[in-house]
PDB file of C-alpha atoms in Angstrom:
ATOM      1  CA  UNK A   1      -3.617 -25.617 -13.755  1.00  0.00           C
ATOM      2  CA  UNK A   2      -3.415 -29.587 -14.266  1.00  0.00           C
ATOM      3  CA  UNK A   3      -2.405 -30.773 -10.714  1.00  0.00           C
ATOM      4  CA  UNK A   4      -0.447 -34.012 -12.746  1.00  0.00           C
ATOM      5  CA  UNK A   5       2.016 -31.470 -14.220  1.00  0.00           C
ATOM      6  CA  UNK A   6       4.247 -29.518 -12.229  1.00  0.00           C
ATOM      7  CA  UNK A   7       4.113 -25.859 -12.967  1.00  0.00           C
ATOM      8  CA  UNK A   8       6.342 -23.892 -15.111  1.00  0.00           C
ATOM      9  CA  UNK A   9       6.977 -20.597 -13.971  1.00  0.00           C
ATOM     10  CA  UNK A  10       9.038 -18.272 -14.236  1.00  0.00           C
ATOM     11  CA  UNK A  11      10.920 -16.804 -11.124  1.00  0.00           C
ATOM     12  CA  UNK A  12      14.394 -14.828 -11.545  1.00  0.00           C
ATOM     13  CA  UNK A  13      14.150 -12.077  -8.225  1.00  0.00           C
ATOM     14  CA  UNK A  14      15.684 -12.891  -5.475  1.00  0.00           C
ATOM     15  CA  UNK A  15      13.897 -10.855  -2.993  1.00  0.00           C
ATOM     16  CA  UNK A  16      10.164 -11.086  -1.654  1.00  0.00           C
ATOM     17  CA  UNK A  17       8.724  -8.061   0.181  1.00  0.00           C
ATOM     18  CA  UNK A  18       9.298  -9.583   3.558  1.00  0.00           C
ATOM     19  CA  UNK A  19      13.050 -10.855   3.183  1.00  0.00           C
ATOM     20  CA  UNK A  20      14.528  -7.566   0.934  1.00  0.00           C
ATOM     21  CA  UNK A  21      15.868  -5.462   3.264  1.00  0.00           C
ATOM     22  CA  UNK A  22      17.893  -7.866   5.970  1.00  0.00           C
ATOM     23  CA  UNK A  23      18.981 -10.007   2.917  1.00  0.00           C
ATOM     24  CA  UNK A  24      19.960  -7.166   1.037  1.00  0.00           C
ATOM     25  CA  UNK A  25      22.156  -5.785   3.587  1.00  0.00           C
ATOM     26  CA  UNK A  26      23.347  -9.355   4.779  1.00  0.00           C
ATOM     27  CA  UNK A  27      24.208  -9.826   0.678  1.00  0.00           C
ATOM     28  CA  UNK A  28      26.056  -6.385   1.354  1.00  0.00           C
ATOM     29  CA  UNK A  29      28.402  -7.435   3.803  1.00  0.00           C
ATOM     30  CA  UNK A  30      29.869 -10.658   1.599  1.00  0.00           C
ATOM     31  CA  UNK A  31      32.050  -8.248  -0.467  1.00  0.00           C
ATOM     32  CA  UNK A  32      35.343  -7.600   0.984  1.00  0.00           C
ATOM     33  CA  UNK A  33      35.199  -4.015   0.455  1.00  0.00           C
ATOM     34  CA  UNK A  34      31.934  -3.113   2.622  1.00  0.00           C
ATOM     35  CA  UNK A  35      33.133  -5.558   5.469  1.00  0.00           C
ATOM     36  CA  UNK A  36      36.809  -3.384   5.267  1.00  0.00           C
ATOM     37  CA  UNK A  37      34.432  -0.286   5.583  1.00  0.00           C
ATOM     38  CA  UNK A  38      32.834  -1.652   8.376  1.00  0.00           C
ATOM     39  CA  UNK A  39      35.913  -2.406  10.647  1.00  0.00           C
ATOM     40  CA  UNK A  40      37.082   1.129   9.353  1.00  0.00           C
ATOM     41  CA  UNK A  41      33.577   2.916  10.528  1.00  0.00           C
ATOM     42  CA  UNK A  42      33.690   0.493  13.906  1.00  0.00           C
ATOM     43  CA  UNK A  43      37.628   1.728  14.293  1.00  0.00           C
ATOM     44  CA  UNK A  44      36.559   5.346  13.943  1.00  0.00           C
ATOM     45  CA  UNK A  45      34.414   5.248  17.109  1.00  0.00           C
ATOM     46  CA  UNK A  46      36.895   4.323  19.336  1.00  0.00           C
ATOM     47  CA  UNK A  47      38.698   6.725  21.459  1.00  0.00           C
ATOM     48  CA  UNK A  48      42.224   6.991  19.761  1.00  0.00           C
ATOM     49  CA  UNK A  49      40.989   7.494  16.118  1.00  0.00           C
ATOM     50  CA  UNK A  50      41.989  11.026  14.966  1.00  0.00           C
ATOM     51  CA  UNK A  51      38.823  11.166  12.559  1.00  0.00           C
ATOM     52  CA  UNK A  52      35.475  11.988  13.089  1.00  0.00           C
ATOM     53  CA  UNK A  53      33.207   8.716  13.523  1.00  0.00           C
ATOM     54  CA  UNK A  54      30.161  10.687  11.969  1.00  0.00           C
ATOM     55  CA  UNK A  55      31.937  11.293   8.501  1.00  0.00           C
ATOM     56  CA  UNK A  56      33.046   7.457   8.210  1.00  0.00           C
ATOM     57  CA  UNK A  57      29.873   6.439   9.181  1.00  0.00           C
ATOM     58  CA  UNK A  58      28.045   8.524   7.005  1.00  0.00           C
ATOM     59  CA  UNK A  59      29.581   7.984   4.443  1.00  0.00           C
ATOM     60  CA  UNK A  60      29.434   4.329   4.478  1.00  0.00           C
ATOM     61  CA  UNK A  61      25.791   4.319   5.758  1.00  0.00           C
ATOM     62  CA  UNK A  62      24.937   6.229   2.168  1.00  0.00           C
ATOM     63  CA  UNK A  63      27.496   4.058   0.340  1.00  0.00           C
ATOM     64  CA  UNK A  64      24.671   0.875   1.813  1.00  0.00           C
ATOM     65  CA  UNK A  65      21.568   2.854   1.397  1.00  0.00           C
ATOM     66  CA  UNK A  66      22.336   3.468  -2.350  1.00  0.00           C
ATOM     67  CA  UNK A  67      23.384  -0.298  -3.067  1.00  0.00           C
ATOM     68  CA  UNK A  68      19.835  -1.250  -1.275  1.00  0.00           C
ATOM     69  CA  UNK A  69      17.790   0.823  -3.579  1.00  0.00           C
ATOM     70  CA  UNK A  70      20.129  -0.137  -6.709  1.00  0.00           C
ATOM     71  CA  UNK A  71      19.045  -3.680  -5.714  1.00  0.00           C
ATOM     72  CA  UNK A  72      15.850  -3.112  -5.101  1.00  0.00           C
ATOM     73  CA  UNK A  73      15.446  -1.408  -8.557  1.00  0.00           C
ATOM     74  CA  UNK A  74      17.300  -4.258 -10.078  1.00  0.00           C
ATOM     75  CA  UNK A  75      14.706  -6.715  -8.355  1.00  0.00           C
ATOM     76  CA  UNK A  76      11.852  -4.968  -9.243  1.00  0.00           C
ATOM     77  CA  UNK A  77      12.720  -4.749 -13.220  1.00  0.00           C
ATOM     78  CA  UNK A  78      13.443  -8.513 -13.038  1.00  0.00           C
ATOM     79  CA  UNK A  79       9.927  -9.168 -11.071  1.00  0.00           C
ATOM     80  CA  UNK A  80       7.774  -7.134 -13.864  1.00  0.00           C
ATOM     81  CA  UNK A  81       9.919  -9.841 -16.871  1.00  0.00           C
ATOM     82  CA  UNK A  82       8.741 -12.652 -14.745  1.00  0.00           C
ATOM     83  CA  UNK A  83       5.344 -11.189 -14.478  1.00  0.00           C
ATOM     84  CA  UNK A  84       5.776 -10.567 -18.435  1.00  0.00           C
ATOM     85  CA  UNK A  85       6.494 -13.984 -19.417  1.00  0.00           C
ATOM     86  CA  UNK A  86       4.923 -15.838 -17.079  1.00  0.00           C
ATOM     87  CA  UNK A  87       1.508 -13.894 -18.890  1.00  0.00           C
ATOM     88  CA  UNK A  88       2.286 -14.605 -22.292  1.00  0.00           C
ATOM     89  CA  UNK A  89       0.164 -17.257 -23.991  1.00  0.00           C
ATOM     90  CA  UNK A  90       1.479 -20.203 -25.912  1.00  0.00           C
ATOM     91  CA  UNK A  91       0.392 -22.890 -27.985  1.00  0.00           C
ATOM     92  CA  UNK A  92       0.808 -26.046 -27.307  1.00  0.00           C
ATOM     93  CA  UNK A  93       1.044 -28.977 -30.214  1.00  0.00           C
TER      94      UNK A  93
END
């Protein structure tokens, strides 16, 4: 690599190994619907709720653990097409 030229990589993921999981489940919590889930699962533990904290909870937990490893599949497919093009040789005229 020249050092005059900046470089011209390609980078689409948005996670690296060390920030996936909190930023995935921070990037979780800006829909409306998972923070209305949350209140819901918070309301269930409290003493006058009629339903059974574990279910909500759960539930909800699963509901985040699939979205994390949809993401994290998502991420990874995008990270190999980086890695793809950023590979490819090109001529230059």
């Amino acid at each position: 690599p020249n050092p005059k030229f900046c470089s011209n990589r390609v980078q689409t993921t948005k996670y690296t190994p060390g920030n996936f999981l909190p930023k995935s489940i921070l990037f979780q919590f800006t829909r409306a619907a998972d923070i209305y889930f949350l209140l819901i699962s918070i309301l269930t533990v409290m003493p006058f709720s009629p339903k059974s904290p574990e279910s909500m909870i759960g539930t909800f937990a699963a509901v985040l653990l699939f979205t994390v490893f949809k993401e994290g599949y998502e991420d990874w497919h995008r990270f190999q097409q980086d890695r793809e093009m950023n590979n490819k040789n090109t001529i230059v005229y």
